[in-house]
Amino acid sequence: MLEPSILLASALNGLTTGAVYALIALGLTLIYGVLHIINFAHGAALMVALYGVYYLHQRLGLDPYVSLPIMVPAMFAAGYALQRLVIGRASHGKEENVLLVTLGIAIVLENLALFLFKSDTQTIDTPYTFSTMNILGATISVPKVVAFAGALVVAGLLLLLVGRTDLGRAIRAIAKERQGARLVGIDVDHVFAMSFGIGLACLGAAACFLLPAYYVNPQVGNGFVLIAFTIVVLGGMGSFLGALLGGLIIGLVESIGGLWLGESLGQIGIFLIFIAVLLFRPQGLFGARA
Amino acid sequence: MTQPKRSTRRRFLRHSTALAAGAGVLGFPAIVRAQSGPIKVGVLHPVTGFLAYSGNLSRLGARIAIDEINAAGGIKALGGAKIEAVLGDAQSKPEVGVAEVEKMNQGGVSAIVGAYASAICLATTQAAAKYNIPHVVDVGVADQIVERGLKNTFRFAPGYKVVSQEAINYFHIMNTLAGKPARTIMIIHEESLFGTGTANLLSRELPGLGYEVKEVIKHANPTRDFNNIVLRIKAVNPDIVIPANYYNEYALLLRTMKQQNVQPKAIFSVLGGAASSFKFVKEFPDVANGVIDVNHWYNPKDKRALALRKKVEGMKEFFTYEVFLNYQCVHLLADAIERAKSRDRDAIVNALASSTWSGHFMPYGPTQFVNGQNQGARPLVLQVLQNDIKVILPNTYAQTEPVFPWKA
Amino acid sequence: MRELAAIAVFALAVAAVPAFVTSGYALNVVIMTLYAALLGQAWNILGGFGGQFSFGHAVFFGTGAYAMAVLQVKFGWNAWAALPAALALGGAMGALIGALSFRYGLRGSYFALVTLAFAEVFRILANTFDFTGAGVGLMVPLAATAARMQFASPAGYLYLILGFVVAGFVVSWWLKHSRYGAWLQAVRDNEESAAALGVDVFGVKLRAIVISGVLMAAGGAFYVQYLHYIDPHIAYGLGASVEALLAPIVGGMGTVWGPLLGAALLHALGETTRNLMGDAPGINLAAYGVVLVLMVSFMPRGVMGLFQARGAARGSTHA
């Protein structure tokens, strides 16, 4: 069954799928690393972004890739406002409350989408939806290759942002020592909101890369939440490089596992790796903290 | 670890009773069992949650039927009493379906139509059975629904055993007529009750007719990527691919097959989620063309079906099996109420049990219920041809010849 | 002792409900509220009293449910014999997950996520193996007789779930008043200082997750007896895990009455939004979500926090 040609095609395909996972996980890992919250609304936010791309295509005829410069700032603004006006205020800084608040937001978004956009699964047709290219003898879909490149670029930009800018320094300071950062005069609430905004901006980019080969409906985000959590843990919570590599690894494991064990049981590999990493290396494969 | 003060406790108890009372005011409708006024019918579907798409289409079909019946003068045997839809949302969870049945019972419904998904139907039919509320099952293809001896449960459409059996028969006929070009088969199915049950039946029966089931692949809902499955189809290179899954996965599977340039001699689906969907045909005509499906379908020569299709499309909705099955189930119920000449539940149950209704546009013949299952219910074989869905088998209903093997 | 008396009064009051209320709808609401309270109590033992947040309590729920269904359907056991086995398996699952994750020192989000992963692993396994019915699920044959733990009248189910909830109350009360409970809460408040005081942190947490697993399995067992059907998604999906943590957080974590109050409040809220917002799909659940966020923002320590804020100085008690 595992002929080399299939194995290679499956591996390449897994890597490109993993790149999309990585994009979604990048936002989640930033939010986790800085705010120490597990954002249950991440899937719902991805759904909102996908609808954004969908309607830009349907109403204004914008190509999903052209929508990038609209969706990324729009999602950033939404994320900034959401953290500043809702999550930050409602949660009083308590972990269990953040959980409920993000859960509540997820319920609201999902059902508002159902109310406003109806439950139909929507797809878009682009000239390149069905185009493929040949890589080492394997047929790979063009939108997935673009997504792969996009994920690399976004991860690189995030690394630059956190490593080289003032905002990045503030983010790192807060991630490390929240009280100390406040004492030296960093506007913690602002940085929190910036981080949340950037986290959702990543979803804006992910949505632009995802929609050409996928679909959107009010529940679409749920399918990505667990996988994104897995990647965040695997890569080390808060690590961008970890999220990128973690995404690629998970994509690979899912693909090869599916080939080997069947699509349904193959998913188990993801979670077994997840548990093993949590138990034996909870800082993640690439986490800095010991 | 602090001991709560006694006063706090009292206050707490007072508060909690107030809370319970508040819930009572807002939550519990009073018992209404009117003998005049409109006849209440529960329309129960999962209109939120992961089944929302099908649930909303189901609700649409039922409401159109109720509006038509009322516009045509209501239930004549009861002095033109109107039917009032009591809408319920099972939120895609069996236990919420049960809560809705209880509420509908309280609200005095005479019957219930629903509840689309098998797992929900199992729960709602037995909840309704406690009050002998007649429960017409609209889709719910799991055969266990009508195998538990519940006297109140009636399923108008076929279950997956009949559908799978018919699929096997028709496939064999079609293949034989074409000179037996197909011998090897691969089954791709979703992992829950309907897909697994269907796949089990197919892989048990097909070898008896001389076919080789090369591989059976089960996949999750949602499956985010079908490239692996398609790679395996490519490697196995079966003559026929049989998908049994829901709309999203079906559409993704076919899109990926198209992309990877995998073209078997036929894609022959059983209750295929997107195959008999005008939405899929409209949005992806190139992918859909040639696909064969064994599914719930109307008699294509019946003018009433075509009129309803026009009406639904005029509402900018797609004419899917959820819509027309629910439409028919409401009419089936209305016929039973007419013959029962009563809004009484027991009388309607008896009327349904003895129903010989032929006023529908399905290829079932007059209804005849044995243990709650409509004996004549069967699927039709459809093929997407020239951007439309055509009946190809059996010959009584066929609009055109099957195009098999398919050449893209 | 006063608290025990209050629990007894509550139990008697609920037990009397079927004598006055005949509406199947109202009884179903009471049953489902108690059921949500039971899941909440189970979660609250580990999450509220022990400070170990789980996102995967479905793993215990599903194990109880499947044990109940498999033993009856595949092995022909009587439901009453299957129940102790289901509870034991729930506890064993707790021991397994607890031993692994506490041995390796998982806390906070890490612990939360590992429980989630275990639930997913078991969902996939239940989906794969034939003895769980795989994707088809398992159906317990209808036989409305108390001898098979099925009841023709809702009162029977009400007493069954009430029995479980009272057990949950007694355990919670015991955690409030026993030495073990004090250790557990000391571990929650500060693991390092608890260890310095000689508390066996690992053992204390392990016992908590086992008790929590047993109670949650009771919830799963009840689900199967009440609805007669279980599949991998219902058993091990995210739904049961979320339902378990909602009620205690809304009601007040680490309190005896929090889970019940939270369950009652959430049910009332769900019913109210459903009745007020009309039939347009989604809008009622969206309203439910908005109120949930508002409740958290105005009652950061849960409903019980409102009562405690007056009784004690701010911050000196734990909600």
Coordinates of C-alpha atoms in Angstrom, one line a residue, chain A:
Chain A
M1 CA 0.0 0.0 0.0
L2 CA 2.7 2.5 0.9
E3 CA 4.3 2.9 -2.4
P4 CA 7.0 5.6 -2.4
S5 CA 5.2 7.7 -4.9
I6 CA 2.0 7.8 -2.9
L7 CA 4.0 8.3 0.3
L8 CA 5.7 11.3 -1.2
A9 CA 2.5 12.8 -2.6
S10 CA 0.8 12.3 0.8
A11 CA 3.7 13.9 2.6
L12 CA 3.8 16.9 0.4
N13 CA 0.0 17.3 0.7
G14 CA 0.3 16.9 4.5
L15 CA 2.9 19.7 4.6
T16 CA 0.7 22.1 2.6
T17 CA -2.4 21.3 4.8
G18 CA -0.2 21.7 7.8
A19 CA 0.8 25.2 6.7
V20 CA -2.8 26.3 6.9
Y21 CA -3.1 24.7 10.4
A22 CA 0.1 26.6 11.3
L23 CA -1.5 29.9 10.2
I24 CA -4.4 29.3 12.5
A25 CA -2.2 28.2 15.3
L26 CA 0.2 31.2 15.0
G27 CA -2.6 33.5 16.2
L28 CA -3.6 31.2 19.0
T29 CA -0.1 30.8 20.2
L30 CA 0.5 34.5 20.4
I31 CA -2.7 35.0 22.3
Y32 CA -1.8 32.2 24.6
G33 CA 1.8 33.3 25.1
V34 CA 0.9 36.9 26.0
L35 CA -2.5 36.7 27.7
H36 CA -2.2 33.1 29.0
I37 CA -5.7 32.5 27.9
I38 CA -7.1 29.6 25.9
N39 CA -9.2 31.3 23.3
F40 CA -12.2 29.2 22.7
A41 CA -13.5 31.7 20.2
H42 CA -10.7 31.1 17.8
G43 CA -12.6 28.8 15.6
A44 CA -15.6 31.2 15.5
A45 CA -13.3 34.1 14.6
L46 CA -11.9 32.0 11.7
M47 CA -15.4 31.4 10.6
V48 CA -16.1 35.2 10.6
A49 CA -13.0 35.8 8.6
L50 CA -14.0 33.2 6.1
Y51 CA -17.4 34.8 5.7
G52 CA -15.6 38.1 5.2
V53 CA -13.5 36.7 2.4
Y54 CA -16.6 35.0 0.9
Y55 CA -18.7 38.2 0.8
L56 CA -15.8 40.3 -0.5
H57 CA -15.7 37.8 -3.4
Q58 CA -19.5 37.6 -3.9
R59 CA -20.4 41.2 -3.5
L60 CA -17.3 43.1 -4.7
G61 CA -15.8 40.3 -6.9
L62 CA -12.5 40.5 -5.0
D63 CA -10.2 37.6 -5.4
P64 CA -9.4 36.0 -2.0
Y65 CA -5.7 36.8 -2.3
V66 CA -6.6 40.4 -3.1
S67 CA -8.7 40.5 0.0
L68 CA -5.6 40.0 2.2
P69 CA -4.9 43.7 2.7
I70 CA -8.6 44.2 3.7
M71 CA -9.1 41.1 5.9
V72 CA -5.9 41.3 7.9
P73 CA -6.5 44.9 9.2
A74 CA -10.2 44.2 9.6
M75 CA -9.6 41.2 11.8
F76 CA -6.9 43.0 13.7
A77 CA -9.3 45.8 14.5
A78 CA -12.0 43.3 15.5
G79 CA -9.6 41.5 17.8
Y80 CA -8.3 44.7 19.4
A81 CA -11.8 45.8 20.1
L82 CA -12.9 42.4 21.3
Q83 CA -10.1 42.1 23.9
R84 CA -10.3 45.7 25.0
L85 CA -14.1 46.1 25.2
V86 CA -15.3 42.6 26.0
I87 CA -12.8 40.0 27.1
G88 CA -10.6 42.2 29.2
R89 CA -13.5 43.9 31.0
A90 CA -15.8 40.9 31.5
S91 CA -13.2 38.4 32.7
H92 CA -11.7 40.4 35.5
G93 CA -8.4 38.6 34.8
K94 CA -9.6 35.3 36.0
E95 CA -8.7 32.3 34.0
E96 CA -12.0 30.5 34.4
N97 CA -13.9 33.6 33.4
V98 CA -11.9 34.2 30.3
L99 CA -12.8 30.6 29.4
L100 CA -16.5 31.4 29.8
V101 CA -16.3 34.7 28.0
T102 CA -14.5 33.3 25.0
L103 CA -17.0 30.4 25.0
G104 CA -19.9 32.9 25.1
I105 CA -18.4 34.9 22.3
A106 CA -18.0 31.7 20.2
I107 CA -21.7 30.9 20.8
V108 CA -22.8 34.4 19.9
L109 CA -20.7 34.5 16.7
E110 CA -21.7 31.1 15.5
N111 CA -25.4 31.7 16.0
L112 CA -25.4 35.2 14.7
A113 CA -23.7 33.8 11.5
L114 CA -26.5 31.2 11.4
F115 CA -29.1 33.9 11.7
L116 CA -27.5 36.4 9.3
F117 CA -25.9 34.2 6.6
K118 CA -28.1 31.1 7.0
S119 CA -26.8 27.6 7.5
D120 CA -25.8 26.8 3.8
T121 CA -22.3 25.8 3.1
Q122 CA -20.8 28.3 0.7
T123 CA -17.9 27.9 -1.6
I124 CA -16.3 30.2 -4.1
D125 CA -15.1 29.4 -7.6
T126 CA -11.8 31.0 -8.6
P127 CA -9.9 30.3 -11.8
Y128 CA -7.3 28.5 -9.8
T129 CA -9.6 26.4 -7.5
F130 CA -8.9 23.3 -9.5
S131 CA -5.3 24.1 -10.8
T132 CA -2.5 21.8 -9.7
M133 CA 1.2 21.8 -10.1
N134 CA 3.6 18.9 -10.3
I135 CA 6.2 18.7 -7.5
L136 CA 8.6 15.7 -7.7
G137 CA 5.9 13.8 -9.5
A138 CA 3.1 14.5 -7.1
T139 CA 0.1 16.6 -8.0
I140 CA -0.4 19.4 -5.5
S141 CA -3.2 21.9 -5.6
V142 CA -2.0 25.4 -6.4
P143 CA -4.0 27.2 -3.6
K144 CA -2.4 24.9 -1.1
V145 CA 1.1 25.8 -2.3
V146 CA 0.2 29.4 -2.1
A147 CA -1.1 28.8 1.5
F148 CA 2.2 27.1 2.3
A149 CA 4.2 30.1 1.1
G150 CA 1.8 32.5 2.9
A151 CA 2.2 30.7 6.2
L152 CA 6.0 31.0 5.9
V153 CA 5.7 34.7 5.2
V154 CA 3.3 35.3 8.1
A155 CA 5.4 33.4 10.6
G156 CA 8.5 35.4 9.4
L157 CA 6.7 38.7 9.8
L158 CA 5.5 37.7 13.3
L159 CA 9.0 36.7 14.3
L160 CA 10.3 40.1 13.1
L161 CA 7.5 41.9 14.8
V162 CA 8.2 40.3 18.2
G163 CA 11.9 40.3 17.8
R164 CA 12.7 43.7 16.4
T165 CA 10.0 46.2 17.3
D166 CA 9.1 48.1 20.5
L167 CA 5.7 46.5 20.5
G168 CA 7.5 43.1 20.3
R169 CA 9.7 44.0 23.3
A170 CA 6.6 45.0 25.3
I171 CA 4.9 41.7 24.3
R172 CA 7.9 39.7 25.4
A173 CA 8.2 41.6 28.6
I174 CA 4.5 41.0 29.4
A175 CA 4.6 37.4 28.4
K176 CA 7.5 36.9 30.9
E177 CA 6.6 39.0 33.8
R178 CA 3.2 40.8 33.8
Q179 CA 3.5 42.7 37.0
G180 CA 7.0 43.8 36.3
A181 CA 6.0 45.1 32.9
R182 CA 3.2 47.1 34.4
L183 CA 5.6 48.6 36.9
V184 CA 8.1 49.8 34.3
G185 CA 5.2 51.7 32.6
I186 CA 4.1 49.4 29.8
D187 CA 0.4 49.8 29.0
V188 CA -0.5 46.2 29.6
D189 CA -4.1 46.5 28.5
H190 CA -3.1 48.0 25.2
V191 CA -0.5 45.3 24.6
F192 CA -3.0 42.6 25.4
A193 CA -5.4 44.1 22.9
M194 CA -2.6 44.4 20.3
S195 CA -1.7 40.8 20.8
F196 CA -5.3 39.6 20.5
G197 CA -5.7 41.8 17.4
I198 CA -2.6 40.3 15.8
G199 CA -3.8 36.9 16.7
L200 CA -7.0 37.4 14.8
A201 CA -5.2 39.2 12.0
C202 CA -3.4 35.9 11.4
L203 CA -6.9 34.3 11.0
G204 CA -7.7 37.0 8.4
A205 CA -4.7 35.8 6.4
A206 CA -5.5 32.2 7.0
A207 CA -9.1 32.7 5.7
C208 CA -7.8 34.3 2.5
F209 CA -5.6 31.3 1.9
L210 CA -8.1 28.7 3.0
L211 CA -11.3 29.6 1.1
P212 CA -10.3 28.9 -2.5
A213 CA -10.0 25.2 -1.7
Y214 CA -12.4 24.9 1.2
Y215 CA -15.9 26.1 2.2
V216 CA -17.6 28.2 4.9
N217 CA -20.6 27.7 7.0
P218 CA -21.4 28.8 10.6
Q219 CA -19.8 25.7 12.1
V220 CA -16.7 25.6 10.0
G221 CA -14.4 26.9 12.7
N222 CA -15.0 24.0 15.0
G223 CA -13.1 21.6 12.8
F224 CA -9.9 23.6 13.3
V225 CA -10.0 24.4 17.0
L226 CA -8.7 21.2 18.4
I227 CA -6.0 20.9 15.8
A228 CA -4.8 24.4 16.5
F229 CA -4.6 23.7 20.2
T230 CA -2.6 20.6 19.5
I231 CA -0.2 22.6 17.4
V232 CA 0.2 25.3 20.0
V233 CA 1.1 22.7 22.6
L234 CA 3.4 20.8 20.3
G235 CA 5.3 23.8 19.3
G236 CA 5.5 25.2 22.8
M237 CA 2.9 27.7 23.9
G238 CA 3.9 31.2 22.7
S239 CA 6.5 30.0 20.2
F240 CA 6.0 31.1 16.6
L241 CA 8.6 28.9 15.1
G242 CA 7.1 26.1 17.2
A243 CA 3.6 26.8 15.8
L244 CA 4.9 26.8 12.3
L245 CA 6.9 23.6 12.6
G246 CA 4.2 22.1 14.8
G247 CA 1.6 22.8 12.1
L248 CA 3.8 21.2 9.5
I249 CA 4.4 18.1 11.7
I250 CA 0.8 17.7 12.5
G251 CA -0.2 18.0 8.8
L252 CA 2.4 15.4 8.0
V253 CA 1.3 13.0 10.9
E254 CA -2.3 13.4 9.9
S255 CA -1.6 12.7 6.3
I256 CA 0.7 9.7 6.8
G257 CA -1.4 8.4 9.7
G258 CA -4.5 8.6 7.5
L259 CA -2.7 6.7 4.8
W260 CA -1.5 4.0 7.2
L261 CA -4.4 3.6 9.6
G262 CA -7.4 5.0 7.6
E263 CA -8.7 8.5 7.7
S264 CA -10.8 8.1 10.7
L265 CA -8.4 6.2 13.0
G266 CA -5.4 8.1 11.5
Q267 CA -6.5 11.2 13.5
I268 CA -5.5 9.4 16.6
G269 CA -1.8 9.9 15.8
I270 CA -2.3 13.6 16.3
F271 CA -3.7 13.3 19.8
L272 CA -1.2 10.6 20.9
I273 CA 1.6 12.9 19.9
F274 CA -0.1 15.7 21.7
I275 CA -0.4 13.7 25.0
A276 CA 3.1 12.4 24.7
V277 CA 4.5 15.9 24.2
L278 CA 2.4 17.2 27.1
L279 CA 3.6 14.5 29.4
F280 CA 7.3 14.3 28.5
R281 CA 8.1 17.8 27.2
P282 CA 5.3 20.2 28.3
Q283 CA 7.3 23.2 27.2
G284 CA 6.8 21.9 23.6
L285 CA 9.2 20.7 21.1
F286 CA 10.5 24.2 20.5
G287 CA 9.5 26.0 23.7
A288 CA 12.2 28.1 25.3
R289 CA 11.1 27.8 28.9
A290 CA 12.4 24.7 30.8

